[in-house]
Coordinates of C-alpha atoms and ligand atoms in Angstrom, one line a residue:
M1 CA 0.0 0.0 -0.1
T2 CA 1.5 3.4 -1.0
A3 CA 1.7 6.3 1.5
T4 CA -1.1 8.1 -0.4
E5 CA -3.5 5.1 -0.3
A6 CA -2.8 4.7 3.4
A7 CA -3.5 8.4 4.0
A8 CA -6.9 8.0 2.5
D9 CA -7.9 5.2 4.8
P10 CA -10.4 6.8 7.4
I11 CA -9.5 4.2 10.0
V12 CA -5.8 5.1 9.7
D13 CA -6.4 8.8 9.5
H14 CA -9.1 9.0 12.3
V15 CA -8.3 6.1 14.8
G16 CA -4.8 5.1 13.8
S17 CA -2.8 4.2 16.8
Q18 CA -4.1 7.0 19.0
D19 CA -4.6 6.4 22.7
F20 CA -8.1 7.1 23.9
K21 CA -8.0 8.4 27.3
M22 CA -10.7 9.4 29.9
L23 CA -10.7 13.1 31.2
I24 CA -10.5 13.5 35.0
G25 CA -9.5 16.7 36.7
G26 CA -8.0 18.0 33.5
S27 CA -5.7 15.1 32.9
F28 CA -6.0 12.4 30.3
V29 CA -5.8 9.1 31.9
D30 CA -6.3 5.4 31.7
S31 CA -8.4 3.6 34.3
V32 CA -6.8 3.0 37.6
T33 CA -6.6 -0.7 37.3
G34 CA -5.5 -0.4 33.6
A35 CA -8.5 -2.4 32.5
T36 CA -9.7 -1.7 28.9
R37 CA -12.5 -2.8 26.5
E38 CA -12.0 -3.6 22.7
V39 CA -14.1 -1.6 20.3
F40 CA -14.9 -2.9 16.8
D41 CA -15.9 -1.3 13.5
P42 CA -19.6 -2.1 12.7
S43 CA -18.9 -1.8 9.0
T44 CA -16.4 -4.5 8.8
G45 CA -16.1 -6.2 12.3
G46 CA -12.6 -5.2 12.4
R47 CA -10.9 -4.3 15.8
L48 CA -10.4 -0.5 16.1
A49 CA -9.0 0.4 19.4
D50 CA -9.1 -0.3 23.1
I51 CA -10.9 2.2 25.5
P52 CA -10.3 2.4 29.3
L53 CA -12.8 0.5 31.5
A54 CA -13.3 2.6 34.4
G55 CA -14.0 1.2 37.9
A56 CA -15.4 2.6 41.3
D57 CA -12.1 4.4 41.9
D58 CA -12.1 6.2 38.7
V59 CA -15.6 7.3 39.3
Q60 CA -14.6 8.5 42.7
Q61 CA -11.8 10.6 41.4
A62 CA -14.0 12.0 38.7
Y63 CA -16.5 12.9 41.3
E64 CA -13.9 14.6 43.5
A65 CA -12.4 16.6 40.6
A66 CA -15.9 17.7 39.6
A67 CA -16.7 18.7 43.3
A68 CA -13.6 20.6 43.7
A69 CA -14.1 22.5 40.6
Q70 CA -17.7 23.4 41.1
P71 CA -17.7 26.5 43.4
A72 CA -15.3 28.3 41.1
W73 CA -17.4 27.3 38.1
E74 CA -20.4 28.5 39.7
A75 CA -18.7 31.8 40.7
L76 CA -17.9 32.5 37.1
G77 CA -21.4 33.5 36.3
V78 CA -23.3 32.8 33.2
K79 CA -21.1 35.1 31.1
G80 CA -17.7 33.4 32.1
R81 CA -19.5 30.0 31.5
A82 CA -20.8 31.1 28.1
D83 CA -17.2 32.2 27.1
C84 CA -16.1 28.4 27.7
F85 CA -19.0 27.4 25.5
A86 CA -17.8 29.7 22.7
A87 CA -14.2 28.3 22.9
F88 CA -15.7 24.8 22.9
Q89 CA -17.7 25.6 19.9
T90 CA -14.7 27.0 17.9
L91 CA -12.7 23.8 18.8
I92 CA -15.7 21.6 17.6
H93 CA -15.7 23.4 14.4
E94 CA -12.1 22.9 13.8
N95 CA -12.5 19.2 14.5
R96 CA -15.7 18.6 12.8
E97 CA -14.5 16.2 10.1
H98 CA -12.4 14.0 12.5
L99 CA -15.5 13.8 15.1
A100 CA -18.1 13.0 12.2
M101 CA -15.6 10.4 10.9
L102 CA -15.2 8.8 14.3
D103 CA -18.8 8.5 14.8
A104 CA -19.1 6.9 11.4
I105 CA -16.3 4.5 12.1
D106 CA -17.2 3.5 15.7
C107 CA -21.1 3.7 15.6
G108 CA -21.9 3.0 12.0
N109 CA -24.0 6.0 11.2
P110 CA -23.3 7.5 7.7
V111 CA -20.6 10.2 7.8
K112 CA -22.8 12.6 5.8
A113 CA -25.3 12.4 8.7
M114 CA -22.8 12.7 11.4
R115 CA -21.6 16.0 10.0
V116 CA -25.1 17.3 10.3
D117 CA -25.3 16.0 13.9
I118 CA -22.4 18.2 14.6
D119 CA -23.6 21.2 12.9
I120 CA -26.8 20.8 14.8
C121 CA -24.9 21.4 18.0
D122 CA -24.4 25.2 17.3
T123 CA -28.0 25.6 18.1
Y124 CA -27.6 24.2 21.5
L125 CA -24.1 25.7 22.1
E126 CA -25.4 29.2 21.5
G127 CA -29.0 28.6 22.6
W128 CA -28.3 27.4 26.3
P129 CA -26.3 30.4 27.2
A130 CA -28.9 32.7 25.8
F131 CA -31.7 30.9 27.9
A132 CA -29.6 31.1 31.0
Q133 CA -28.9 34.9 30.6
S134 CA -32.6 35.4 30.4
M135 CA -33.6 33.3 33.3
T136 CA -35.7 35.1 36.0
G137 CA -36.8 34.4 39.5
E138 CA -40.1 35.3 41.2
V139 CA -41.2 37.7 43.8
F140 CA -44.4 37.0 45.8
P141 CA -46.4 40.1 46.8
A142 CA -47.8 37.9 49.7
S143 CA -48.3 40.3 52.5
P144 CA -47.3 44.0 53.1
G145 CA -44.0 44.5 55.1
N146 CA -42.7 41.0 53.8
L147 CA -40.6 40.1 50.8
H148 CA -40.5 36.7 49.3
Y149 CA -38.4 35.7 46.3
T150 CA -37.0 32.8 44.8
A151 CA -33.3 31.9 44.3
H152 CA -31.7 29.2 42.3
R153 CA -28.6 27.1 43.2
P154 CA -26.9 24.3 41.0
Y155 CA -27.1 20.8 42.5
G156 CA -23.2 20.5 42.4
V157 CA -22.0 17.5 40.4
V158 CA -24.3 15.9 37.9
G159 CA -24.0 12.3 36.7
R160 CA -24.8 12.2 32.9
I161 CA -25.2 8.8 31.1
T162 CA -25.9 8.7 27.3
A163 CA -27.0 6.2 24.7
F164 CA -25.0 4.9 21.8
N165 CA -27.0 6.2 18.8
H166 CA -25.8 9.8 18.4
P167 CA -22.5 9.6 20.2
V168 CA -20.9 13.1 19.7
M169 CA -24.0 14.9 19.4
F170 CA -25.2 13.7 22.8
A171 CA -21.7 14.3 24.2
I172 CA -21.7 17.8 23.2
T173 CA -25.3 18.9 23.7
R174 CA -26.6 16.9 26.6
P175 CA -24.2 18.3 29.2
L176 CA -24.8 21.8 28.3
P177 CA -27.9 22.9 30.3
S178 CA -26.3 21.3 33.4
L179 CA -22.9 23.2 32.9
I180 CA -24.4 26.6 32.1
T181 CA -26.3 26.4 35.3
G182 CA -23.2 26.1 37.2
N183 CA -23.0 22.3 37.9
T184 CA -19.8 20.3 37.1
L185 CA -20.1 16.8 35.4
V186 CA -19.2 13.2 35.5
M187 CA -20.3 11.9 32.1
K188 CA -20.3 8.4 30.8
P189 CA -20.9 7.7 27.1
S190 CA -22.2 4.3 25.9
D191 CA -19.4 1.7 26.0
E192 CA -20.5 0.7 22.4
T193 CA -19.6 4.1 20.9
S194 CA -17.2 5.9 23.1
L195 CA -14.5 7.0 20.7
S196 CA -15.8 10.5 19.6
T197 CA -16.4 11.3 23.2
L198 CA -13.0 10.4 24.1
A199 CA -11.7 12.6 21.1
L200 CA -14.0 15.3 22.4
A201 CA -12.6 15.0 25.9
R202 CA -9.5 16.9 24.5
L203 CA -11.6 19.7 23.5
F204 CA -13.6 19.8 26.7
G205 CA -10.0 19.8 28.5
E206 CA -9.0 22.8 26.4
A207 CA -12.1 24.8 26.6
F208 CA -13.2 24.3 30.4
P209 CA -11.4 24.6 33.7
P210 CA -10.0 21.4 34.9
G211 CA -12.5 19.2 36.8
V212 CA -15.6 21.1 35.2
V213 CA -16.2 18.1 32.7
N214 CA -15.0 14.6 33.6
I215 CA -15.4 11.7 31.3
V216 CA -15.3 8.0 32.3
T217 CA -15.8 5.0 30.1
G218 CA -17.2 1.5 30.5
G219 CA -20.6 -0.1 30.5
A220 CA -23.4 -0.9 33.1
E221 CA -21.2 -1.3 36.1
V222 CA -19.7 2.2 35.8
G223 CA -23.0 3.7 35.0
D224 CA -24.4 2.0 38.3
T225 CA -21.5 3.4 40.4
I226 CA -22.4 6.8 39.1
V227 CA -26.1 6.2 39.8
T228 CA -25.5 4.9 43.4
H229 CA -22.7 7.6 44.2
P230 CA -23.8 9.2 47.7
N231 CA -22.9 12.6 46.6
I232 CA -24.1 12.8 43.0
K233 CA -27.7 13.8 43.5
R234 CA -28.7 14.9 40.1
L235 CA -28.8 12.2 37.4
A236 CA -29.4 12.6 33.7
F237 CA -29.9 9.7 31.5
T238 CA -30.5 8.7 27.9
G239 CA -31.2 5.2 27.1
S240 CA -33.7 2.3 27.2
V241 CA -36.8 2.0 29.4
G242 CA -35.2 -1.1 31.1
T243 CA -32.1 0.7 32.2
G244 CA -34.3 3.8 33.2
L245 CA -36.4 1.6 35.5
L246 CA -33.2 0.1 36.9
I247 CA -31.7 3.6 37.5
Q248 CA -34.7 4.6 39.5
K249 CA -34.6 1.4 41.6
R250 CA -30.7 1.5 42.1
A251 CA -30.9 5.3 43.0
A252 CA -33.5 4.5 45.6
E253 CA -31.5 1.7 47.0
S254 CA -28.5 4.1 47.4
G255 CA -30.5 5.5 50.2
Y256 CA -30.4 9.0 48.9
I257 CA -33.2 11.0 47.1
K258 CA -32.0 11.7 43.6
H259 CA -33.3 13.9 41.0
A260 CA -33.3 12.2 37.6
S261 CA -34.2 13.1 34.1
L262 CA -34.8 10.0 32.1
E263 CA -35.1 10.2 28.2
L264 CA -36.0 6.6 27.2
G265 CA -37.4 4.7 24.4
G266 CA -40.3 5.0 22.0
K267 CA -42.5 3.0 19.5
N268 CA -43.9 6.0 17.9
A269 CA -47.2 6.1 15.8
M270 CA -47.4 8.0 12.6
I271 CA -51.1 8.2 11.8
V272 CA -52.1 8.8 8.1
F273 CA -55.6 9.9 7.1
P274 CA -57.1 9.2 3.6
D275 CA -57.1 12.8 2.5
V276 CA -53.4 13.1 2.7
D277 CA -50.9 14.0 0.2
L278 CA -49.4 10.6 -0.4
D279 CA -46.0 11.5 -1.6
L280 CA -45.6 13.9 1.5
A281 CA -46.7 11.3 3.8
V282 CA -44.3 8.8 2.4
E283 CA -41.5 11.2 2.6
G284 CA -42.4 12.0 6.0
A285 CA -42.5 8.3 7.0
I286 CA -39.0 7.7 5.6
Y287 CA -37.6 11.0 7.1
G288 CA -39.3 10.2 10.4
M289 CA -37.6 6.8 10.6
N290 CA -34.1 8.6 10.6
L291 CA -32.9 5.6 8.3
D292 CA -30.2 7.8 6.6
V293 CA -29.1 9.3 10.1
C294 CA -28.8 6.2 12.2
Q295 CA -30.5 3.2 10.5
G296 CA -33.6 3.8 12.4
Q297 CA -31.7 3.5 15.8
S298 CA -33.5 6.6 17.1
C299 CA -35.8 7.0 20.0
G300 CA -38.1 9.1 18.0
S301 CA -38.4 7.1 14.8
N302 CA -41.9 6.6 13.6
S303 CA -41.7 2.8 13.4
R304 CA -45.5 2.2 13.7
I305 CA -47.3 3.6 10.7
L306 CA -51.0 3.6 11.0
V307 CA -52.4 4.1 7.4
H308 CA -56.1 4.4 6.6
A309 CA -57.3 1.3 4.6
K310 CA -58.3 3.4 1.6
I311 CA -54.8 4.4 0.8
H312 CA -52.9 1.6 2.5
D313 CA -51.9 -0.4 -0.4
E314 CA -50.8 2.7 -2.5
F315 CA -48.9 4.0 0.5
V316 CA -47.1 0.6 0.9
T317 CA -46.2 0.4 -2.7
R318 CA -44.8 4.1 -2.8
M319 CA -42.8 3.4 0.5
A320 CA -41.2 0.3 -0.9
A321 CA -40.3 1.9 -4.1
R322 CA -38.8 5.0 -2.2
L323 CA -36.8 2.6 0.1
D324 CA -35.1 1.0 -3.0
E325 CA -33.3 4.3 -3.5
F326 CA -31.5 4.0 -0.2
R327 CA -27.9 2.7 -0.5
V328 CA -26.8 0.6 2.3
G329 CA -23.0 0.6 2.8
V330 CA -19.9 1.3 4.9
A331 CA -20.6 4.1 7.1
Y332 CA -17.6 6.1 6.3
D333 CA -18.2 5.9 2.4
E334 CA -19.6 9.2 1.2
A335 CA -22.1 7.4 -0.9
T336 CA -23.8 5.5 1.9
D337 CA -27.2 6.4 3.0
V338 CA -27.7 3.5 5.6
G339 CA -25.0 2.2 7.5
P340 CA -24.6 -1.0 9.7
V341 CA -26.4 -1.3 13.0
V342 CA -24.1 -0.8 15.9
S343 CA -22.9 -4.3 16.9
R344 CA -23.2 -7.9 16.2
A345 CA -25.6 -8.4 19.3
H346 CA -27.8 -5.7 18.0
F347 CA -27.8 -7.2 14.5
D348 CA -28.9 -10.5 16.0
R349 CA -31.6 -8.6 18.0
V350 CA -33.0 -6.7 15.0
T351 CA -33.0 -9.6 12.6
G352 CA -34.7 -11.7 15.4
Y353 CA -37.4 -9.2 15.4
I354 CA -37.6 -9.5 11.4
E355 CA -38.0 -13.2 11.8
S356 CA -40.6 -12.9 14.5
G357 CA -42.5 -10.5 12.4
I358 CA -42.7 -13.2 9.6
A359 CA -43.5 -16.0 11.9
E360 CA -46.3 -13.9 13.5
G361 CA -48.0 -13.4 10.2
A362 CA -46.9 -9.9 9.1
T363 CA -46.1 -9.6 5.4
L364 CA -42.5 -8.6 4.7
V365 CA -42.9 -6.2 1.7
R366 CA -39.2 -5.5 1.2
G367 CA -35.8 -5.6 2.9
G368 CA -34.8 -7.4 6.0
G369 CA -32.0 -9.3 4.5
R370 CA -28.3 -8.8 4.4
P371 CA -27.2 -6.8 1.3
D372 CA -24.5 -8.4 -1.0
G373 CA -21.1 -7.1 -1.8
L374 CA -20.5 -5.5 1.6
P375 CA -17.7 -6.6 4.1
A376 CA -18.4 -10.0 5.6
G377 CA -18.0 -8.8 9.2
G378 CA -20.3 -5.7 8.8
H379 CA -23.8 -5.6 10.5
F380 CA -25.9 -4.6 7.5
I381 CA -29.7 -4.9 7.3
E382 CA -31.6 -3.8 4.3
P383 CA -34.4 -1.5 5.6
A384 CA -37.4 -3.7 6.2
L385 CA -41.0 -2.8 5.5
F386 CA -43.8 -4.9 7.0
A387 CA -47.4 -4.6 6.3
D388 CA -50.5 -6.3 7.9
V389 CA -48.9 -5.6 11.4
S390 CA -51.1 -5.6 14.5
L391 CA -50.5 -4.9 18.2
N392 CA -50.4 -8.6 19.0
M393 CA -47.2 -9.0 17.1
R394 CA -43.8 -8.3 18.8
I395 CA -42.8 -6.0 15.8
G396 CA -45.9 -3.9 16.3
R397 CA -45.5 -3.3 20.1
E398 CA -41.8 -3.6 21.1
E399 CA -39.1 -1.0 20.2
I400 CA -36.8 -2.5 17.7
F401 CA -34.4 0.3 17.4
G402 CA -33.3 -0.6 13.9
P403 CA -34.3 -0.2 10.2
V404 CA -37.7 -2.0 10.5
M405 CA -41.1 -0.2 9.7
S406 CA -44.4 -1.6 10.4
V407 CA -47.5 -0.6 8.6
F408 CA -51.0 -1.2 10.4
A409 CA -54.1 -0.6 8.2
W410 CA -57.1 1.0 9.9
D411 CA -60.7 2.1 9.1
D412 CA -62.3 2.9 12.5
Y413 CA -61.0 6.1 14.2
D414 CA -61.6 4.9 17.7
T415 CA -59.8 1.7 17.0
M416 CA -56.9 3.4 15.4
L417 CA -56.6 5.7 18.4
R418 CA -56.8 2.9 20.9
D419 CA -53.9 1.1 19.1
A420 CA -51.8 4.3 18.7
N421 CA -52.1 4.9 22.5
G422 CA -52.1 1.2 23.4
L423 CA -48.5 0.8 24.6
D424 CA -46.7 1.9 27.8
L425 CA -44.6 4.1 25.6
G426 CA -45.5 7.6 24.4
L427 CA -42.5 9.6 23.2
T428 CA -43.5 11.1 19.9
A429 CA -46.2 10.8 17.2
S430 CA -47.3 12.4 14.1
V431 CA -50.7 13.1 12.3
W432 CA -51.0 13.4 8.7
T433 CA -54.1 15.0 7.2
N434 CA -55.1 18.3 5.4
D435 CA -58.0 18.6 7.8
L436 CA -56.9 20.9 10.6
A437 CA -59.8 20.1 12.9
I438 CA -59.1 16.3 12.6
A439 CA -55.4 17.1 12.9
H440 CA -55.8 19.0 16.2
K441 CA -58.4 16.5 17.7
T442 CA -56.2 13.7 17.0
A443 CA -53.1 15.4 18.4
A444 CA -55.0 16.2 21.6
A445 CA -56.0 12.5 22.0
L446 CA -52.6 11.0 21.5
D447 CA -50.7 10.2 24.7
A448 CA -47.1 11.4 23.6
G449 CA -44.8 14.0 24.6
Y450 CA -44.1 15.6 21.1
V451 CA -46.7 15.4 18.3
W452 CA -46.0 16.6 14.8
I453 CA -48.8 17.5 12.3
N454 CA -47.7 16.9 8.7
D455 CA -44.2 16.8 9.8
S456 CA -42.0 14.4 11.8
T457 CA -38.9 13.9 13.9
R458 CA -37.7 17.7 13.8
H459 CA -36.6 19.2 17.3
Y460 CA -37.0 22.8 17.8
F461 CA -34.6 23.9 20.3
G462 CA -36.7 25.7 23.0
T463 CA -39.6 23.5 22.8
P464 CA -39.8 20.8 25.6
F465 CA -38.7 17.4 24.3
G466 CA -39.7 14.2 26.1
G467 CA -42.3 11.6 26.5
S468 CA -45.3 10.4 28.4
K469 CA -45.7 7.0 30.2
N470 CA -42.6 4.9 30.2
S471 CA -40.8 7.1 27.5
A472 CA -39.6 9.8 29.8
L473 CA -39.2 11.7 33.0
G474 CA -38.8 15.2 32.6
R475 CA -38.3 17.4 29.5
E476 CA -35.2 18.4 27.6
E477 CA -34.1 21.4 25.2
S478 CA -36.3 24.0 27.0
Q479 CA -36.5 26.2 30.0
D480 CA -37.9 23.1 31.9
E481 CA -34.6 21.5 31.5
L482 CA -32.6 24.4 32.6
L483 CA -34.7 24.8 35.7
S484 CA -34.4 21.0 36.3
Y485 CA -30.7 21.6 36.9
L486 CA -31.3 24.1 39.6
E487 CA -32.7 23.7 43.2
Q488 CA -35.1 26.3 44.1
K489 CA -35.4 28.1 47.6
V490 CA -37.5 30.9 48.6
V491 CA -36.0 33.8 50.6
H492 CA -38.5 35.5 53.0
T493 CA -37.5 38.7 54.4
R494 CA -39.5 40.6 57.2
L495 CA -39.1 44.2 56.2
G496 CA -40.7 45.6 59.4
D497 CA -42.0 49.0 59.8
A498 CA -40.2 51.3 57.4
R499 CA -41.6 54.5 59.2
A500 CA -40.2 53.5 62.5
S501 CA -36.7 52.8 60.9
L502 CA -36.9 56.1 59.1
S503 CA -37.4 58.1 62.2
R504 CA -34.8 56.2 64.1
L505 CA -32.2 56.8 61.3
L506 CA -33.2 60.3 60.4
G507 CA -34.5 61.6 63.6
Ligands
NAD1 P1 -29.1 1.3 27.2 O1 -30.0 1.6 28.2 O2 -28.6 -0.1 26.9 O3 -27.8 2.2 27.6 C1 -27.7 3.6 27.8 C2 -26.5 4.0 28.8 O4 -26.7 3.3 30.0 C3 -25.1 3.3 28.3 O5 -24.1 4.5 28.5 C4 -25.0 2.2 29.0 O6 -23.6 1.9 29.4 C5 -25.6 2.7 30.4 N1 -26.1 1.6 31.4 C6 -26.5 0.3 30.9 N2 -26.9 -0.3 32.1 C7 -26.7 0.5 33.1 C8 -27.0 0.5 34.5 N3 -27.5 -0.6 35.1 N4 -26.8 1.5 35.2 C9 -26.3 2.6 34.7 N5 -26.1 2.9 33.5 C10 -26.2 1.7 32.6 O7 -29.5 2.0 25.8 P2 -28.8 2.1 24.4 O8 -28.9 0.8 23.9 O9 -27.4 2.7 24.6 O10 -29.6 3.0 23.6 C11 -30.9 2.8 23.0 C12 -32.0 3.3 23.9 O11 -31.9 4.5 24.3 C13 -33.4 3.1 23.1 O12 -34.4 2.6 23.9 C14 -33.7 4.5 22.7 O13 -35.0 4.8 22.5 C15 -33.1 5.2 23.9 N6 -32.8 6.7 23.5 C16 -33.7 7.6 23.9 C17 -33.5 9.0 23.6 C18 -34.5 10.1 24.1 O14 -34.0 11.2 24.0 N7 -35.6 9.6 24.5 C19 -32.4 9.2 22.8 C20 -31.5 8.2 22.3 C21 -31.9 6.9 22.6

C-alpha cells in the first residue's frame, strides 16, 4: 500500500494508533486498574482500538475533581461559562471532520449524517447561554411588610449517562444545560460508541477549567457506580426503558433521594388519514424513521405507521419504491445512506425481530436481509418494510431500534386511536391530514410528549422534548430542562415598619 493510499484510509487517519483516554480533573488518563475494552468497526467487524474501562476508583476521582471545580465554576457566572461554551464551539468546528468520521467508524452512522449531527450542536451551544442569560426568579406579593423571592442554586455534580446512537451530538449537547447553570459533570458515554466522546475530551479539556467536565468510560457497572454515588444527587440519563427503570430502583437503593431526568425509548405512531398528500406522507415516514441518520436506531423513529385502509396499498407500494433508493453501505463511504447497526448483538436482536414478524403473520414487503457485496463482518440490514402488522405482534408493540417499519391498516377512528395509545410508551407521534380540525383533535387525543402535524422527527430548540408514560421523566431542550438543573429556594424577608426605621435613622 502506498503512503497516499494509507493516508486515504479513514481508519488510519482518524483512529490510527492514538490512545483514547478518559478526562479526569483536567488530565487524560487510563483507568486506575488499567482495564480496557476492545471496540470494533460495525462496518467490517474489524478491531479498532481499546478504551479504558473505569471502575469505582475512577468514578470517585472524577466525582472529587468535579466537586472541587464546582464552586469556582458557579462563581464564574453565566457570562464566564458562556465564554467557555464559545471556545468549545470553535474547537468543535475545527475538529468537525474528525469527530464525524469517528462516529461513522465507531457507531456505523453514515458520515454525511454525522456532519449534520455536529452542525446541529451550534443551536445548543449558542441557545443554552442565551436561555440562561434570560432566566428570571419570582417575587411574591404575599403580604405587606414582607418580601418573598426565589433563588436558584446548582445541584453541584451531575452524573450524565448517554445512549449509543448519536455519540458526539449527545456528548456535546446533553451536558450543556447542566454546565451553563453552574453544575460540574461526571459523564459516561455508551461503551458501544465512546471514541468520539474520548476525542471530544481533548476539546472539553482545552475549553473548560480542569474538573468541570470529567469523562469516564465503561458499561453498566460504571453507570451503576455513578447512579448510586452518595454525593451525585442529580442524574441525567438517555437510554432504554429497562435501564431507566433500573436507575430509579438503584438510585432509591442507594439511600439518597436523587433527581433524575430520564429520556427513554419509543414505539412512535405515525397516523395517516385518507385525504393526505401521499408523496408528502411517504417522505415523512421515511424521514421520520431516521434511516439515513442512524439506521432507524432513534428514540423518535416513527416505526409504527397507521395508514387508513383506503390508501394503505398505494402507500405501501410507494414506500417500498422509495426505500429502494437508499444505498446501504460502509458508514464512512460518502455514498452510503444507511450504515450498519451498531454491533453484532444488536444485529442479531433486530434480525430476530424480523424473523418474529414473519413468523407471527406480518407481510414482509421488502428488505430485512443482508445486502450483497459488503464486508462480511459488517452488521448491515436492508431497511425492512412490513405490512399487515397488529399490536399482537412483537414487531408491532416492542421498540426494535433498527431499520424496521411496520404498517398497520385502519378504518375505524376509535380503534386506530386505541392502538396508537395502546402501549406503555409515548415519546412522539405524528398526524398526517389536510383537515386541521381532525389533526388537532387527534393530536390532543394522542398520549405522547411531542406530536407533529404533517411533519416528523424535527426538534425545535426551546420546545420541551420528552415523552409520556414509560418514555421519559422530565423534559429536555427547553426552560424546563434548565430549571431542572437548579434547586429552588424561597427567601423570606420581614421588612418591618419602614416609618419606625426612618425616624430612628433620620431623627
Ligand atoms: P441502554 O439503556 O442499553 O444504555 C444507555 C446507557 O446506559 C449506556 O451508556 C450504558 O452503558 C448505560 N447503562 C447500561 N446499564 C446501566 C445500569 N445498570 N446503570 C447505569 N447505566 C447503565 O441504551 P442504548 O442501547 O445505549 O440506547 C438505546 C435506547 O436509548 C433506546 O431505547 C432508545 O429509544 C433510547 N434513547 C432515547 C433517547 C431520548 O431522547 N428519549 C435518545 C436516544 C436513545
